[in-house]
PDB file of C-alpha atoms in Angstrom:
ATOM      1  CA  MET F 128     -43.919  -5.865 -13.849  1.00 51.00           C
ATOM      2  CA  LYS F 129     -42.721  -3.938 -16.929  1.00 57.00           C
ATOM      3  CA  ARG F 130     -43.615  -0.687 -15.206  1.00 54.00           C
ATOM      4  CA  ASN F 131     -41.460  -1.617 -12.154  1.00 53.00           C
ATOM      5  CA  LYS F 132     -38.470  -2.380 -14.419  1.00 51.00           C
ATOM      6  CA  PHE F 133     -39.000   0.895 -16.268  1.00 48.00           C
ATOM      7  CA  LEU F 134     -39.152   2.878 -13.009  1.00 44.00           C
ATOM      8  CA  GLY F 135     -36.068   1.090 -11.657  1.00 49.00           C
ATOM      9  CA  ALA F 136     -34.111   1.852 -14.830  1.00 48.00           C
ATOM     10  CA  LEU F 137     -35.285   5.446 -14.767  1.00 43.00           C
ATOM     11  CA  LEU F 138     -34.170   5.901 -11.147  1.00 44.00           C
ATOM     12  CA  ALA F 139     -30.806   4.245 -11.805  1.00 46.00           C
ATOM     13  CA  THR F 140     -30.210   6.496 -14.822  1.00 44.00           C
ATOM     14  CA  ALA F 141     -31.200   9.582 -12.853  1.00 45.00           C
ATOM     15  CA  ALA F 142     -28.626   8.702 -10.164  1.00 44.00           C
ATOM     16  CA  ILE F 143     -25.660   8.663 -12.581  1.00 42.00           C
ATOM     17  CA  PRO F 144     -25.150  12.471 -12.566  1.00 44.00           C
ATOM     18  CA  LEU F 145     -25.276  12.432  -8.761  1.00 43.00           C
ATOM     19  CA  ILE F 146     -22.587   9.736  -8.543  1.00 41.00           C
ATOM     20  CA  GLY F 147     -20.377  11.686 -10.933  1.00 44.00           C
ATOM     21  CA  LYS F 148     -20.608  14.754  -8.700  1.00 45.00           C
ATOM     22  CA  SER F 149     -19.304  12.868  -5.662  1.00 50.00           C
ATOM     23  CA  PHE F 150     -15.773  13.151  -7.076  1.00 48.00           C
ATOM     24  CA  ASN F 151     -15.119  15.960  -9.517  1.00 52.00           C
ATOM     25  CA  TYR F 152     -11.881  15.464 -11.440  1.00 51.00           C
ATOM     26  CA  LYS F 153     -12.118  19.056 -12.676  1.00 54.00           C
ATOM     27  CA  ASN F 154     -11.264  20.236  -9.140  1.00 57.00           C
ATOM     28  CA  ILE F 155      -7.917  18.398  -9.075  1.00 59.00           C
ATOM     29  CA  VAL F 156      -5.042  20.828  -9.338  1.00 61.00           C
ATOM     30  CA  ARG F 157      -1.630  19.668 -10.496  1.00 61.00           C
ATOM     31  CA  THR F 158       1.246  22.071 -10.536  1.00 64.00           C
ATOM     32  CA  GLY F 159       4.688  21.687 -11.976  1.00 73.00           C
ATOM     33  CA  LYS F 160       5.826  19.256 -14.626  1.00 80.00           C
ATOM     34  CA  GLY F 161       5.943  15.545 -15.140  1.00 88.00           C
ATOM     35  CA  PHE F 162       9.011  13.729 -13.889  1.00 88.00           C
ATOM     36  CA  LYS F 163      10.952  10.536 -14.354  1.00 89.00           C
ATOM     37  CA  ALA F 164      11.654   8.179 -11.482  1.00 89.00           C
ATOM     38  CA  ALA F 165      14.842   6.418 -12.587  1.00 88.00           C
ATOM     39  CA  ALA F 166      15.445   2.713 -12.077  1.00 88.00           C
ATOM     40  CA  GLY F 167      17.299   1.996  -8.854  1.00 86.00           C
ATOM     41  CA  GLU F 168      16.705   5.466  -7.446  1.00 89.00           C
ATOM     42  CA  GLY F 169      14.362   6.947  -4.880  1.00 90.00           C
ATOM     43  CA  ARG F 170      13.003  10.430  -5.358  1.00 86.00           C
ATOM     44  CA  ILE F 171      12.932  12.907  -2.459  1.00 88.00           C
ATOM     45  CA  HIS F 172      14.461  10.623   0.239  1.00 86.00           C
ATOM     46  CA  GLY F 173      16.944   8.494  -1.735  1.00 86.00           C
ATOM     47  CA  HIS F 174      17.011   4.853  -0.593  1.00 88.00           C
ATOM     48  CA  ILE F 175      14.959   4.363   2.585  1.00 85.00           C
ATOM     49  CA  LYS F 176      16.538   1.502   4.553  1.00 86.00           C
ATOM     50  CA  LEU F 177      14.030  -0.059   6.917  1.00 81.00           C
ATOM     51  CA  LYS F 178      14.585  -1.362  10.448  1.00 71.00           C
ATOM     52  CA  GLY F 179      12.360  -3.450  12.680  1.00 67.00           C
ATOM     53  CA  VAL F 180       9.834  -4.997  10.318  1.00 66.00           C
ATOM     54  CA  ASN F 181      12.536  -6.117   7.860  1.00 74.00           C
ATOM     55  CA  GLN F 182      15.777  -4.813   6.390  1.00 77.00           C
ATOM     56  CA  ASN F 183      14.348  -3.931   2.979  1.00 86.00           C
ATOM     57  CA  VAL F 184      14.990  -0.804   0.921  1.00 90.00           C
ATOM     58  CA  LEU F 185      12.159   1.476  -0.227  1.00 90.00           C
ATOM     59  CA  ASP F 186      12.372   3.969  -3.059  1.00 93.00           C
ATOM     60  CA  VAL F 187       9.640   6.580  -3.422  1.00 93.00           C
ATOM     61  CA  LYS F 188       8.707   6.694  -7.103  1.00 95.00           C
ATOM     62  CA  VAL F 189       5.628   8.943  -6.775  1.00 94.00           C
ATOM     63  CA  SER F 190       5.162  10.754  -3.465  1.00 93.00           C
ATOM     64  CA  GLY F 191       1.857  11.748  -1.952  1.00 92.00           C
ATOM     65  CA  SER F 192       3.282  15.274  -2.128  1.00 90.00           C
ATOM     66  CA  ASP F 193       3.315  14.908  -5.945  1.00 90.00           C
ATOM     67  CA  THR F 194      -0.400  14.025  -6.076  1.00 90.00           C
ATOM     68  CA  ASN F 195      -1.996  16.202  -3.396  1.00 90.00           C
ATOM     69  CA  GLY F 196      -2.215  13.042  -1.284  1.00 92.00           C
ATOM     70  CA  GLN F 197      -4.317  11.138  -3.816  1.00 93.00           C
ATOM     71  CA  PHE F 198      -1.890   8.230  -4.296  1.00 93.00           C
ATOM     72  CA  ALA F 199       1.719   7.154  -3.843  1.00 95.00           C
ATOM     73  CA  ILE F 200       3.924   4.529  -5.477  1.00 96.00           C
ATOM     74  CA  PHE F 201       6.943   2.868  -3.866  1.00 95.00           C
ATOM     75  CA  GLU F 202       9.407   0.284  -5.122  1.00 96.00           C
ATOM     76  CA  GLN F 203      10.589  -2.159  -2.500  1.00 94.00           C
ATOM     77  CA  THR F 204      13.787  -4.162  -2.849  1.00 93.00           C
ATOM     78  CA  SER F 205      13.338  -7.142  -0.549  1.00 91.00           C
ATOM     79  CA  LEU F 206      16.456  -8.363   1.266  1.00 90.00           C
ATOM     80  CA  SER F 207      14.889 -10.167   4.247  1.00 89.00           C
ATOM     81  CA  GLN F 208      13.954 -13.736   3.353  1.00 92.00           C
ATOM     82  CA  GLY F 209      11.411 -15.128   5.814  1.00 92.00           C
ATOM     83  CA  LYS F 210      10.483 -11.670   7.134  1.00 90.00           C
ATOM     84  CA  GLY F 211       7.655  -9.305   6.389  1.00 89.00           C
ATOM     85  CA  THR F 212       5.068  -7.157   8.094  1.00 90.00           C
ATOM     86  CA  PRO F 213       2.991  -7.847  11.177  1.00 91.00           C
ATOM     87  CA  LEU F 214      -0.714  -8.374  10.544  1.00 95.00           C
ATOM     88  CA  HIS F 215      -2.023  -4.821  10.291  1.00 95.00           C
ATOM     89  CA  ILE F 216      -4.806  -2.586   9.032  1.00 97.00           C
ATOM     90  CA  HIS F 217      -4.699   0.599   6.987  1.00 96.00           C
ATOM     91  CA  HIS F 218      -7.668   2.610   8.195  1.00 94.00           C
ATOM     92  CA  SER F 219      -7.951   4.816   5.100  1.00 94.00           C
ATOM     93  CA  GLN F 220      -5.885   3.365   2.224  1.00 95.00           C
ATOM     94  CA  ASP F 221      -6.268   0.609  -0.344  1.00 97.00           C
ATOM     95  CA  GLU F 222      -2.994  -1.018  -1.399  1.00 97.00           C
ATOM     96  CA  VAL F 223      -1.916  -2.808  -4.548  1.00 98.00           C
ATOM     97  CA  PHE F 224       1.299  -4.848  -4.670  1.00 97.00           C
ATOM     98  CA  TYR F 225       2.824  -5.910  -7.990  1.00 98.00           C
ATOM     99  CA  VAL F 226       5.656  -8.450  -7.792  1.00 98.00           C
ATOM    100  CA  LEU F 227       8.546  -7.626 -10.114  1.00 97.00           C
ATOM    101  CA  GLU F 228      10.999 -10.283  -8.870  1.00 97.00           C
ATOM    102  CA  GLY F 229      10.953 -13.103  -6.331  1.00 97.00           C
ATOM    103  CA  GLU F 230       8.105 -14.691  -4.381  1.00 98.00           C
ATOM    104  CA  TYR F 231       5.938 -13.600  -1.446  1.00 97.00           C
ATOM    105  CA  GLN F 232       3.268 -15.033   0.817  1.00 97.00           C
ATOM    106  CA  PHE F 233       0.308 -12.724   1.608  1.00 97.00           C
ATOM    107  CA  LYS F 234      -2.535 -13.013   4.087  1.00 97.00           C
ATOM    108  CA  VAL F 235      -5.590 -10.832   3.388  1.00 97.00           C
ATOM    109  CA  GLY F 236      -8.420 -11.327   5.857  1.00 97.00           C
ATOM    110  CA  ASP F 237      -8.775 -15.113   6.156  1.00 96.00           C
ATOM    111  CA  ASP F 238      -7.227 -15.857   2.747  1.00 97.00           C
ATOM    112  CA  ASN F 239      -3.620 -16.798   1.946  1.00 96.00           C
ATOM    113  CA  TYR F 240      -1.955 -16.136  -1.402  1.00 97.00           C
ATOM    114  CA  HIS F 241       1.386 -17.085  -2.959  1.00 98.00           C
ATOM    115  CA  LEU F 242       2.653 -14.450  -5.403  1.00 98.00           C
ATOM    116  CA  LYS F 243       5.510 -14.638  -7.898  1.00 98.00           C
ATOM    117  CA  ALA F 244       6.894 -12.248 -10.515  1.00 98.00           C
ATOM    118  CA  GLY F 245       4.065 -10.799 -12.601  1.00 97.00           C
ATOM    119  CA  ASP F 246       1.375 -11.351  -9.953  1.00 98.00           C
ATOM    120  CA  SER F 247      -0.480  -8.532  -8.237  1.00 98.00           C
ATOM    121  CA  ILE F 248      -2.738  -8.363  -5.202  1.00 98.00           C
ATOM    122  CA  PHE F 249      -5.314  -5.867  -3.972  1.00 98.00           C
ATOM    123  CA  LEU F 250      -5.523  -5.185  -0.220  1.00 97.00           C
ATOM    124  CA  PRO F 251      -8.670  -3.242   0.695  1.00 97.00           C
ATOM    125  CA  MET F 252      -8.607  -0.700   3.509  1.00 96.00           C
ATOM    126  CA  LYS F 253      -9.774  -1.897   6.929  1.00 97.00           C
ATOM    127  CA  VAL F 254      -8.944  -5.559   6.104  1.00 98.00           C
ATOM    128  CA  PRO F 255      -6.113  -7.127   8.165  1.00 97.00           C
ATOM    129  CA  HIS F 256      -3.189  -8.157   5.998  1.00 97.00           C
ATOM    130  CA  ALA F 257       0.461  -9.154   6.161  1.00 96.00           C
ATOM    131  CA  TRP F 258       3.113 -10.427   3.793  1.00 95.00           C
ATOM    132  CA  THR F 259       6.386 -12.320   4.065  1.00 95.00           C
ATOM    133  CA  GLN F 260       9.233 -12.642   1.589  1.00 95.00           C
ATOM    134  CA  VAL F 261       9.602 -16.259   0.411  1.00 97.00           C
ATOM    135  CA  SER F 262      12.542 -15.981  -1.996  1.00 96.00           C
ATOM    136  CA  GLU F 263      16.082 -14.958  -1.090  1.00 95.00           C
ATOM    137  CA  THR F 264      15.540 -11.561  -2.729  1.00 94.00           C
ATOM    138  CA  GLY F 265      12.645  -9.859  -4.451  1.00 96.00           C
ATOM    139  CA  LYS F 266      11.179  -6.621  -5.667  1.00 97.00           C
ATOM    140  CA  MET F 267       7.636  -5.203  -5.625  1.00 97.00           C
ATOM    141  CA  THR F 268       5.873  -1.973  -6.390  1.00 97.00           C
ATOM    142  CA  VAL F 269       3.396  -0.782  -3.789  1.00 96.00           C
ATOM    143  CA  THR F 270       0.625   1.653  -4.709  1.00 97.00           C
ATOM    144  CA  LEU F 271      -1.542   3.338  -2.086  1.00 95.00           C
ATOM    145  CA  GLN F 272      -4.725   5.249  -2.680  1.00 96.00           C
ATOM    146  CA  PRO F 273      -5.019   7.736  -1.083  1.00 96.00           C
ATOM    147  CA  ALA F 274      -1.359   8.209  -0.193  1.00 93.00           C
ATOM    148  CA  GLY F 275      -1.911   8.450   3.570  1.00 92.00           C
ATOM    149  CA  LYS F 276       1.108   8.415   5.861  1.00 92.00           C
ATOM    150  CA  LEU F 277       2.977   5.310   4.669  1.00 88.00           C
ATOM    151  CA  GLU F 278       5.822   7.438   3.315  1.00 90.00           C
ATOM    152  CA  SER F 279       6.151   9.062   6.750  1.00 91.00           C
ATOM    153  CA  PHE F 280       6.116   5.588   8.339  1.00 88.00           C
ATOM    154  CA  PHE F 281       9.027   4.460   6.127  1.00 87.00           C
ATOM    155  CA  VAL F 282      11.047   7.624   6.833  1.00 90.00           C
ATOM    156  CA  THR F 283      10.434   7.294  10.604  1.00 91.00           C
ATOM    157  CA  ILE F 284      11.508   3.627  10.670  1.00 86.00           C
ATOM    158  CA  ALA F 285      14.640   4.378   8.625  1.00 88.00           C
ATOM    159  CA  ALA F 286      15.646   7.256  10.915  1.00 89.00           C
ATOM    160  CA  LEU F 287      15.783   5.057  14.030  1.00 89.00           C
ATOM    161  CA  ASP F 288      19.240   4.437  15.457  1.00 86.00           C
ATOM    162  CA  HIS F 289      18.131   1.069  16.891  1.00 85.00           C
ATOM    163  CA  GLU F 290      15.867  -1.875  16.198  1.00 83.00           C
ATOM    164  CA  PRO F 291      12.438  -0.883  17.550  1.00 85.00           C
ATOM    165  CA  SER F 292      10.680  -2.991  20.181  1.00 86.00           C
ATOM    166  CA  GLN F 293       7.260  -4.446  19.327  1.00 85.00           C
ATOM    167  CA  GLU F 294       5.635  -1.713  21.451  1.00 89.00           C
ATOM    168  CA  GLU F 295       7.597   1.049  19.716  1.00 90.00           C
ATOM    169  CA  LEU F 296       6.790  -0.441  16.315  1.00 87.00           C
ATOM    170  CA  ALA F 297       3.060  -0.591  17.163  1.00 89.00           C
ATOM    171  CA  LYS F 298       3.179   3.101  18.157  1.00 93.00           C
ATOM    172  CA  ILE F 299       4.906   4.072  14.899  1.00 91.00           C
ATOM    173  CA  PHE F 300       2.225   2.153  12.989  1.00 89.00           C
ATOM    174  CA  SER F 301      -0.483   3.966  14.969  1.00 93.00           C
ATOM    175  CA  ASP F 302       1.127   7.386  14.490  1.00 95.00           C
ATOM    176  CA  ASN F 303       0.934   6.743  10.739  1.00 92.00           C
ATOM    177  CA  GLU F 304      -2.739   5.723  10.540  1.00 92.00           C
ATOM    178  CA  MET F 305      -2.201   1.956  10.711  1.00 93.00           C
ATOM    179  CA  GLN F 306      -2.883  -0.572  13.445  1.00 93.00           C
ATOM    180  CA  VAL F 307      -0.953  -3.747  14.264  1.00 93.00           C
ATOM    181  CA  VAL F 308      -3.510  -6.494  14.932  1.00 95.00           C
ATOM    182  CA  GLY F 309      -1.343  -9.637  14.945  1.00 93.00           C
ATOM    183  CA  PRO F 310       2.086 -11.174  14.511  1.00 91.00           C
ATOM    184  CA  PRO F 311       4.069 -11.391  11.275  1.00 89.00           C
ATOM    185  CA  LEU F 312       3.025 -14.025   8.769  1.00 88.00           C
ATOM    186  CA  LYS F 313       4.879 -17.353   9.088  1.00 85.00           C
ATOM    187  CA  LEU F 314       5.875 -19.056   5.849  1.00 83.00           C
ATOM    188  CA  GLN F 315       3.806 -22.124   5.006  1.00 71.00           C
TER     189      GLN F 315
END
């Protein structure tokens, strides 16, 4: 029995250098300088005013173009009480929401969560999720890893000159590596 434990430990220890080689931080190249993303401002696009899903405002704080696509951070000012996203899947991104102000209802897989200021939630890739704004107003940061095409999704939605139909919205989701799999979340 002791020999089996010894061999198991030896194999596990031998695997550590292999795991470390699967992602080599030394190969990450950053160019340019650091930057400040000021309160109440969006870098690159200014304020992105959404249509269709809700009427919220998104500010890009860290763009995927800043990080070679490794991650992105957005600040969302929520102005659409009782509205949120349809149930959807990100095929290649994990998301983290951190509530700065207000309250939200989230559905992640089969689980429902109520979040208030100071709460955060992790949404793993490939797991259906949706959220709805509970309070009159609110604010959250949204972090994606890797960045994916969510920034493109926001810019596309904001550029529309009309409220998109459900079919058009589903296509915009799909064009940006997401899939609508159900209706928006109803408040409980």
